[in-house]
Amino acid sequence: MAIIEVENLTKEYRLGAMQGIKQTLLNTATRLAGKKVEERPLFKALDDVSFSVAQGEVVGIIGHNGAGKSTLLKILAKISTPTRGSVKVNGRIAPLIEVGAGFVPEFTGRENVYLNGAILGMSRQEIDQKFDEIVDFAEMAEFIDTPVKRYSSGMQVKLAFAVATSIESEILIVDEVLAVGDIAFQRKCLGRMESFMKNEGRTVLIVGHNIRQLERICTRMILLKHGRIECDGEPGKASKQFLDETTLKPEHVIENKGILPHFDSGDIEVLSVEIITDEYKEGTPVIALFADMHIRIRVRAHQVFNEVEMNFGLHNPEMVFISKSSTSLLGQSTSFVDGENVIDILVKKIALCAGTYGIGFAMYDWSRRPLWGGNGIVWFTVEAPSDYISRLPPSTQSYMPALWAINQRQSEAITYAPALPATQSSGFTS
Amino acid sequence: MLTIAKNLYDYRELMATLAWKNITLRYKQAYLGIAWAILKPITLMLIFTLVKSFVGIESGDIPYPILVFAALMPWTFFQESTSEGVTSVVGNTALIKKIYFPREIFPITSVLTKLVELGINFVILAGLMVWYQMMPSIYILWVPLIIAYTILAALTIAFVGAAINVYYRDVGAALPVLLSLLMYASPVIYPLQLVKDKLLVQQAAGEWSDALYTLYTLNPLAGIIDAFQNVVLRGIPPDLNAMIPGAIMIAILLPLSYLYFKRAESYFADVI
């Protein structure tokens, strides 16, 4: 049975500034005189959205900024009313839309728990019962009688989250709250959400930008784009479509505007960073999934450096490092001559999900004094044929270049792209 | 009507909590605390008493300070709950944009908050009555009814004002001015008896006198203040003739005001 039923939901906003009382009166007069008034243009935040959610489903709603995610949640939480269409909700809703709404800074944590609980629709008796549990979950026993204005923002959110999730509601609406608190608390929150879903069968609607996290906890995902449902289905499918759009969109690919270091001692100059490939798409080098990648970095040292340490890593557009490598494990010293030096790096069998990645590179001298370092100094795209992706399990950032042996018959499963010619590979140390 | 009452009953705890928040918040870091609540009527009482010593105002056989205090109590309650009620929705933007509960809770809570301050003023009034050696009569039982009526009058303005204030902040700015004008059109400084004598007995405005008096009593505060003074100080029942025009007006306008508020409510979060 559907617990939430959304039909042809449309929400329009008028663009432009609110009219003053004078303009309104003038417009009314013009209208009364039978003339047409110049209407401000409409903006469709949601455009004919229909879906239904069954009890126990955990639905992630993703999309770019302005895609209509928050508007949708606000309408479901009855904060805003739709322009057209209908929303039917069978059950109590606990909205966690920016938790901590209504926290009064002057009040102590205890007072705020009662206030916030009442605002969220809990009775005093209910809060009394849950009070210890709330404080315990938020790890705030020590500070509960301190005014909230002395709390750090993380502490406030912890307390707010604890209050909001203690409501016994059939439906939970969550808007990007999991992006707060430290890692330990985030994990705790996720744990709590998961127990809601699995043990208590509660229905959860969650909006967020952390796609990987959502992928993990959702049973279904809705991708919104310009107020319309673009994809509605398995988490992996919707998130992949979203990530593909994000990462492969030409304007999103970060232009190679020269090499901008994070730190630069001035002792070494990076002349060029190059990914050696024949294939380019919109100016970005393309590497096929499971192909080898060859990077050549040319630097000019202004003196001789013995025992240089170099680190090299790959990160995604959200600046999360996926993989790293360092010369410190080479077991032999690396040194630069005074003048130009060429560094060749070969990464065998790139096993990253299709998408855009940046290269980070850093150099240190023998005392680990930073010489030069930068992220996103060059970007490339990993591409894979679509039938490949559909056959590979979703929800990870990388694949394992594993070798399989079934009944002792060893075979190399991943033979998609031929390796670089042996001559080119020689001279690399790993 | 029934659903409104049920709604209010369902949300009684929230209203109580929000009212408690308003009161605690106002006096939390103030050294004098809740004493500030009585400062306004007492100061005004002193000023009016001082003014009265220059310009003669006929106050009957009741001492003027207590008469004016008894007028200031319902007046201040009405004035403050109206203006707080009108700004209550805009003042709670953070909540409006993030959580749903019936929005009429905000104006109603403002009025409830002021009820507490009114209660404190009753203590002062009792003190004054002891000072002037006045005994309350059985008619004091009218007080809850009169206060309830004052609440309805305040809500009549608060609902429609709060809704319009979301769209045009002009309301919030204009209201204090209008209310201070209304004070002079209400029997606060002078007793209603004075107006009655002038218009009904002396027929000061000729053939318009009776109509003018009805117009004067259309202001619900005219009846409220007079009734309050009657039952508390004079020991006589309220003058219902002075209350009826205002009561009829409130009976018509309050439902309209509430309906307007409920219609506008669904757009608060978008517009505010």
PDB file of N, CA and C in Angstrom, chain A residues 347-403:
ATOM      1  N   VAL A 347      50.393   3.860 -14.694  1.00  0.00           N
ATOM      2  CA  VAL A 347      49.400   3.199 -13.844  1.00  0.00           C
ATOM      3  C   VAL A 347      48.812   2.084 -14.680  1.00  0.00           C
ATOM      4  N   LYS A 348      48.999   0.865 -14.190  1.00  0.00           N
ATOM      5  CA  LYS A 348      48.540  -0.270 -14.989  1.00  0.00           C
ATOM      6  C   LYS A 348      47.066  -0.519 -14.740  1.00  0.00           C
ATOM      7  N   LYS A 349      46.377  -0.803 -15.805  1.00  0.00           N
ATOM      8  CA  LYS A 349      44.971  -1.204 -15.715  1.00  0.00           C
ATOM      9  C   LYS A 349      44.145  -0.293 -14.799  1.00  0.00           C
ATOM     10  N   ILE A 350      43.888   0.878 -15.287  1.00  0.00           N
ATOM     11  CA  ILE A 350      43.055   1.842 -14.540  1.00  0.00           C
ATOM     12  C   ILE A 350      41.703   1.192 -14.240  1.00  0.00           C
ATOM     13  N   ALA A 351      41.397   1.044 -12.966  1.00  0.00           N
ATOM     14  CA  ALA A 351      40.171   0.320 -12.587  1.00  0.00           C
ATOM     15  C   ALA A 351      39.213   1.251 -11.871  1.00  0.00           C
ATOM     16  N   LEU A 352      39.023   2.434 -12.462  1.00  0.00           N
ATOM     17  CA  LEU A 352      38.132   3.415 -11.835  1.00  0.00           C
ATOM     18  C   LEU A 352      36.796   3.444 -12.568  1.00  0.00           C
ATOM     19  N   CYS A 353      35.748   3.760 -11.829  1.00  0.00           N
ATOM     20  CA  CYS A 353      34.441   3.914 -12.461  1.00  0.00           C
ATOM     21  C   CYS A 353      34.504   5.037 -13.487  1.00  0.00           C
ATOM     22  N   ALA A 354      33.652   4.929 -14.482  1.00  0.00           N
ATOM     23  CA  ALA A 354      33.613   5.965 -15.502  1.00  0.00           C
ATOM     24  C   ALA A 354      33.349   7.316 -14.843  1.00  0.00           C
ATOM     25  N   GLY A 355      34.104   8.319 -15.293  1.00  0.00           N
ATOM     26  CA  GLY A 355      33.935   9.635 -14.689  1.00  0.00           C
ATOM     27  C   GLY A 355      35.188  10.463 -14.869  1.00  0.00           C
ATOM     28  N   THR A 356      35.183  11.618 -14.282  1.00  0.00           N
ATOM     29  CA  THR A 356      36.317  12.515 -14.418  1.00  0.00           C
ATOM     30  C   THR A 356      37.181  12.446 -13.165  1.00  0.00           C
ATOM     31  N   TYR A 357      38.478  12.457 -13.362  1.00  0.00           N
ATOM     32  CA  TYR A 357      39.399  12.395 -12.234  1.00  0.00           C
ATOM     33  C   TYR A 357      40.491  13.434 -12.407  1.00  0.00           C
ATOM     34  N   GLY A 358      40.995  13.890 -11.301  1.00  0.00           N
ATOM     35  CA  GLY A 358      42.087  14.848 -11.337  1.00  0.00           C
ATOM     36  C   GLY A 358      43.338  14.199 -10.790  1.00  0.00           C
ATOM     37  N   ILE A 359      44.463  14.808 -11.143  1.00  0.00           N
ATOM     38  CA  ILE A 359      45.733  14.269 -10.677  1.00  0.00           C
ATOM     39  C   ILE A 359      46.330  15.215  -9.651  1.00  0.00           C
ATOM     40  N   GLY A 360      46.741  14.643  -8.548  1.00  0.00           N
ATOM     41  CA  GLY A 360      47.463  15.417  -7.548  1.00  0.00           C
ATOM     42  C   GLY A 360      48.913  14.969  -7.528  1.00  0.00           C
ATOM     43  N   PHE A 361      49.806  15.909  -7.344  1.00  0.00           N
ATOM     44  CA  PHE A 361      51.224  15.568  -7.406  1.00  0.00           C
ATOM     45  C   PHE A 361      51.953  16.442  -6.406  1.00  0.00           C
ATOM     46  N   ALA A 362      52.902  15.841  -5.651  1.00  0.00           N
ATOM     47  CA  ALA A 362      53.650  16.632  -4.677  1.00  0.00           C
ATOM     48  C   ALA A 362      55.081  16.127  -4.599  1.00  0.00           C
ATOM     49  N   MET A 363      56.004  17.044  -4.298  1.00  0.00           N
ATOM     50  CA  MET A 363      57.420  16.677  -4.178  1.00  0.00           C
ATOM     51  C   MET A 363      57.961  17.206  -2.854  1.00  0.00           C
ATOM     52  N   TYR A 364      58.828  16.414  -2.234  1.00  0.00           N
ATOM     53  CA  TYR A 364      59.452  16.797  -0.966  1.00  0.00           C
ATOM     54  C   TYR A 364      60.942  16.549  -1.082  1.00  0.00           C
ATOM     55  N   ASP A 365      61.749  17.302  -0.339  1.00  0.00           N
ATOM     56  CA  ASP A 365      63.193  17.003  -0.349  1.00  0.00           C
ATOM     57  C   ASP A 365      63.486  15.954   0.720  1.00  0.00           C
ATOM     58  N   TRP A 366      64.780  15.653   0.923  1.00  0.00           N
ATOM     59  CA  TRP A 366      65.146  14.531   1.808  1.00  0.00           C
ATOM     60  C   TRP A 366      64.625  14.710   3.228  1.00  0.00           C
ATOM     61  N   SER A 367      64.439  15.979   3.649  1.00  0.00           N
ATOM     62  CA  SER A 367      63.970  16.208   5.018  1.00  0.00           C
ATOM     63  C   SER A 367      62.445  16.317   5.065  1.00  0.00           C
ATOM     64  N   ARG A 368      61.809  15.942   4.008  1.00  0.00           N
ATOM     65  CA  ARG A 368      60.351  16.044   3.841  1.00  0.00           C
ATOM     66  C   ARG A 368      59.861  17.482   3.871  1.00  0.00           C
ATOM     67  N   ARG A 369      60.767  18.391   3.489  1.00  0.00           N
ATOM     68  CA  ARG A 369      60.316  19.780   3.335  1.00  0.00           C
ATOM     69  C   ARG A 369      59.535  19.848   2.025  1.00  0.00           C
ATOM     70  N   PRO A 370      58.322  20.377   2.053  1.00  0.00           N
ATOM     71  CA  PRO A 370      57.544  20.429   0.818  1.00  0.00           C
ATOM     72  C   PRO A 370      58.232  21.318  -0.213  1.00  0.00           C
ATOM     73  N   LEU A 371      58.346  20.782  -1.426  1.00  0.00           N
ATOM     74  CA  LEU A 371      58.942  21.564  -2.493  1.00  0.00           C
ATOM     75  C   LEU A 371      57.858  22.127  -3.405  1.00  0.00           C
ATOM     76  N   TRP A 372      56.921  21.262  -3.695  1.00  0.00           N
ATOM     77  CA  TRP A 372      55.870  21.670  -4.641  1.00  0.00           C
ATOM     78  C   TRP A 372      54.704  20.703  -4.478  1.00  0.00           C
ATOM     79  N   GLY A 373      53.502  21.171  -4.610  1.00  0.00           N
ATOM     80  CA  GLY A 373      52.367  20.254  -4.553  1.00  0.00           C
ATOM     81  C   GLY A 373      51.108  20.903  -5.081  1.00  0.00           C
ATOM     82  N   GLY A 374      50.283  20.111  -5.718  1.00  0.00           N
ATOM     83  CA  GLY A 374      49.018  20.651  -6.221  1.00  0.00           C
ATOM     84  C   GLY A 374      48.042  19.534  -6.541  1.00  0.00           C
ATOM     85  N   ASN A 375      46.767  19.842  -6.437  1.00  0.00           N
ATOM     86  CA  ASN A 375      45.720  18.887  -6.819  1.00  0.00           C
ATOM     87  C   ASN A 375      45.031  19.385  -8.080  1.00  0.00           C
ATOM     88  N   GLY A 376      44.456  18.463  -8.783  1.00  0.00           N
ATOM     89  CA  GLY A 376      43.725  18.832  -9.991  1.00  0.00           C
ATOM     90  C   GLY A 376      44.607  19.518 -11.010  1.00  0.00           C
ATOM     91  N   ILE A 377      45.866  19.144 -11.043  1.00  0.00           N
ATOM     92  CA  ILE A 377      46.765  19.835 -11.964  1.00  0.00           C
ATOM     93  C   ILE A 377      46.508  19.410 -13.402  1.00  0.00           C
ATOM     94  N   VAL A 378      45.906  18.252 -13.564  1.00  0.00           N
ATOM     95  CA  VAL A 378      45.439  17.871 -14.894  1.00  0.00           C
ATOM     96  C   VAL A 378      44.258  16.919 -14.685  1.00  0.00           C
ATOM     97  N   TRP A 379      43.304  16.961 -15.621  1.00  0.00           N
ATOM     98  CA  TRP A 379      42.103  16.138 -15.473  1.00  0.00           C
ATOM     99  C   TRP A 379      41.983  15.169 -16.630  1.00  0.00           C
ATOM    100  N   PHE A 380      41.400  14.029 -16.361  1.00  0.00           N
ATOM    101  CA  PHE A 380      41.157  13.072 -17.435  1.00  0.00           C
ATOM    102  C   PHE A 380      39.845  12.345 -17.168  1.00  0.00           C
ATOM    103  N   THR A 381      39.377  11.682 -18.201  1.00  0.00           N
ATOM    104  CA  THR A 381      38.105  10.980 -18.086  1.00  0.00           C
ATOM    105  C   THR A 381      38.332   9.492 -18.290  1.00  0.00           C
ATOM    106  N   VAL A 382      37.720   8.715 -17.443  1.00  0.00           N
ATOM    107  CA  VAL A 382      37.759   7.265 -17.652  1.00  0.00           C
ATOM    108  C   VAL A 382      36.457   6.882 -18.340  1.00  0.00           C
ATOM    109  N   GLU A 383      36.589   6.151 -19.420  1.00  0.00           N
ATOM    110  CA  GLU A 383      35.393   5.762 -20.152  1.00  0.00           C
ATOM    111  C   GLU A 383      35.272   4.252 -20.228  1.00  0.00           C
ATOM    112  N   ALA A 384      34.044   3.817 -20.215  1.00  0.00           N
ATOM    113  CA  ALA A 384      33.809   2.382 -20.358  1.00  0.00           C
ATOM    114  C   ALA A 384      32.587   2.198 -21.224  1.00  0.00           C
ATOM    115  N   PRO A 385      32.579   1.170 -22.046  1.00  0.00           N
ATOM    116  CA  PRO A 385      31.379   0.930 -22.852  1.00  0.00           C
ATOM    117  C   PRO A 385      30.192   0.616 -21.942  1.00  0.00           C
ATOM    118  N   SER A 386      29.009   1.029 -22.373  1.00  0.00           N
ATOM    119  CA  SER A 386      27.865   0.955 -21.468  1.00  0.00           C
ATOM    120  C   SER A 386      27.510  -0.479 -21.099  1.00  0.00           C
ATOM    121  N   ASP A 387      27.719  -1.412 -22.008  1.00  0.00           N
ATOM    122  CA  ASP A 387      27.357  -2.792 -21.652  1.00  0.00           C
ATOM    123  C   ASP A 387      28.287  -3.317 -20.564  1.00  0.00           C
ATOM    124  N   TYR A 388      29.490  -2.740 -20.503  1.00  0.00           N
ATOM    125  CA  TYR A 388      30.451  -3.093 -19.474  1.00  0.00           C
ATOM    126  C   TYR A 388      29.931  -2.670 -18.111  1.00  0.00           C
ATOM    127  N   ILE A 389      29.445  -1.407 -18.085  1.00  0.00           N
ATOM    128  CA  ILE A 389      29.004  -0.849 -16.809  1.00  0.00           C
ATOM    129  C   ILE A 389      27.793  -1.603 -16.285  1.00  0.00           C
ATOM    130  N   SER A 390      26.893  -1.932 -17.211  1.00  0.00           N
ATOM    131  CA  SER A 390      25.682  -2.608 -16.759  1.00  0.00           C
ATOM    132  C   SER A 390      26.008  -3.978 -16.198  1.00  0.00           C
ATOM    133  N   ARG A 391      27.131  -4.545 -16.627  1.00  0.00           N
ATOM    134  CA  ARG A 391      27.468  -5.872 -16.124  1.00  0.00           C
ATOM    135  C   ARG A 391      28.254  -5.805 -14.811  1.00  0.00           C
ATOM    136  N   LEU A 392      28.839  -4.640 -14.556  1.00  0.00           N
ATOM    137  CA  LEU A 392      29.620  -4.506 -13.325  1.00  0.00           C
ATOM    138  C   LEU A 392      28.719  -4.035 -12.194  1.00  0.00           C
ATOM    139  N   PRO A 393      28.967  -4.491 -10.986  1.00  0.00           N
ATOM    140  CA  PRO A 393      28.112  -4.050  -9.874  1.00  0.00           C
ATOM    141  C   PRO A 393      28.266  -2.542  -9.631  1.00  0.00           C
ATOM    142  N   PRO A 394      27.152  -1.863  -9.291  1.00  0.00           N
ATOM    143  CA  PRO A 394      27.230  -0.427  -9.065  1.00  0.00           C
ATOM    144  C   PRO A 394      27.755  -0.099  -7.655  1.00  0.00           C
ATOM    145  N   SER A 395      27.714   1.163  -7.319  1.00  0.00           N
ATOM    146  CA  SER A 395      27.954   1.631  -5.946  1.00  0.00           C
ATOM    147  C   SER A 395      29.400   1.606  -5.474  1.00  0.00           C
ATOM    148  N   THR A 396      30.331   1.511  -6.345  1.00  0.00           N
ATOM    149  CA  THR A 396      31.706   1.665  -5.858  1.00  0.00           C
ATOM    150  C   THR A 396      32.384   2.741  -6.683  1.00  0.00           C
ATOM    151  N   GLN A 397      33.544   3.152  -6.224  1.00  0.00           N
ATOM    152  CA  GLN A 397      34.290   4.160  -6.964  1.00  0.00           C
ATOM    153  C   GLN A 397      35.339   3.526  -7.861  1.00  0.00           C
ATOM    154  N   SER A 398      35.700   2.329  -7.505  1.00  0.00           N
ATOM    155  CA  SER A 398      36.732   1.686  -8.317  1.00  0.00           C
ATOM    156  C   SER A 398      36.423   0.192  -8.417  1.00  0.00           C
ATOM    157  N   TYR A 399      37.088  -0.436  -9.358  1.00  0.00           N
ATOM    158  CA  TYR A 399      36.949  -1.876  -9.501  1.00  0.00           C
ATOM    159  C   TYR A 399      38.250  -2.516  -9.096  1.00  0.00           C
ATOM    160  N   MET A 400      38.166  -3.770  -8.734  1.00  0.00           N
ATOM    161  CA  MET A 400      39.391  -4.460  -8.360  1.00  0.00           C
ATOM    162  C   MET A 400      39.936  -5.174  -9.576  1.00  0.00           C
ATOM    163  N   PRO A 401      41.172  -4.951  -9.904  1.00  0.00           N
ATOM    164  CA  PRO A 401      41.736  -5.699 -11.052  1.00  0.00           C
ATOM    165  C   PRO A 401      42.082  -7.113 -10.612  1.00  0.00           C
ATOM    166  N   ALA A 402      41.073  -7.836 -10.213  1.00  0.00           N
ATOM    167  CA  ALA A 402      41.324  -9.150  -9.615  1.00  0.00           C
ATOM    168  C   ALA A 402      41.479 -10.218 -10.682  1.00  0.00           C
ATOM    169  N   LEU A 403      42.223 -11.221 -10.336  1.00  0.00           N
ATOM    170  CA  LEU A 403      42.316 -12.402 -11.195  1.00  0.00           C
ATOM    171  C   LEU A 403      41.487 -13.491 -10.544  1.00  0.00           C
TER     172      LEU A 403
END
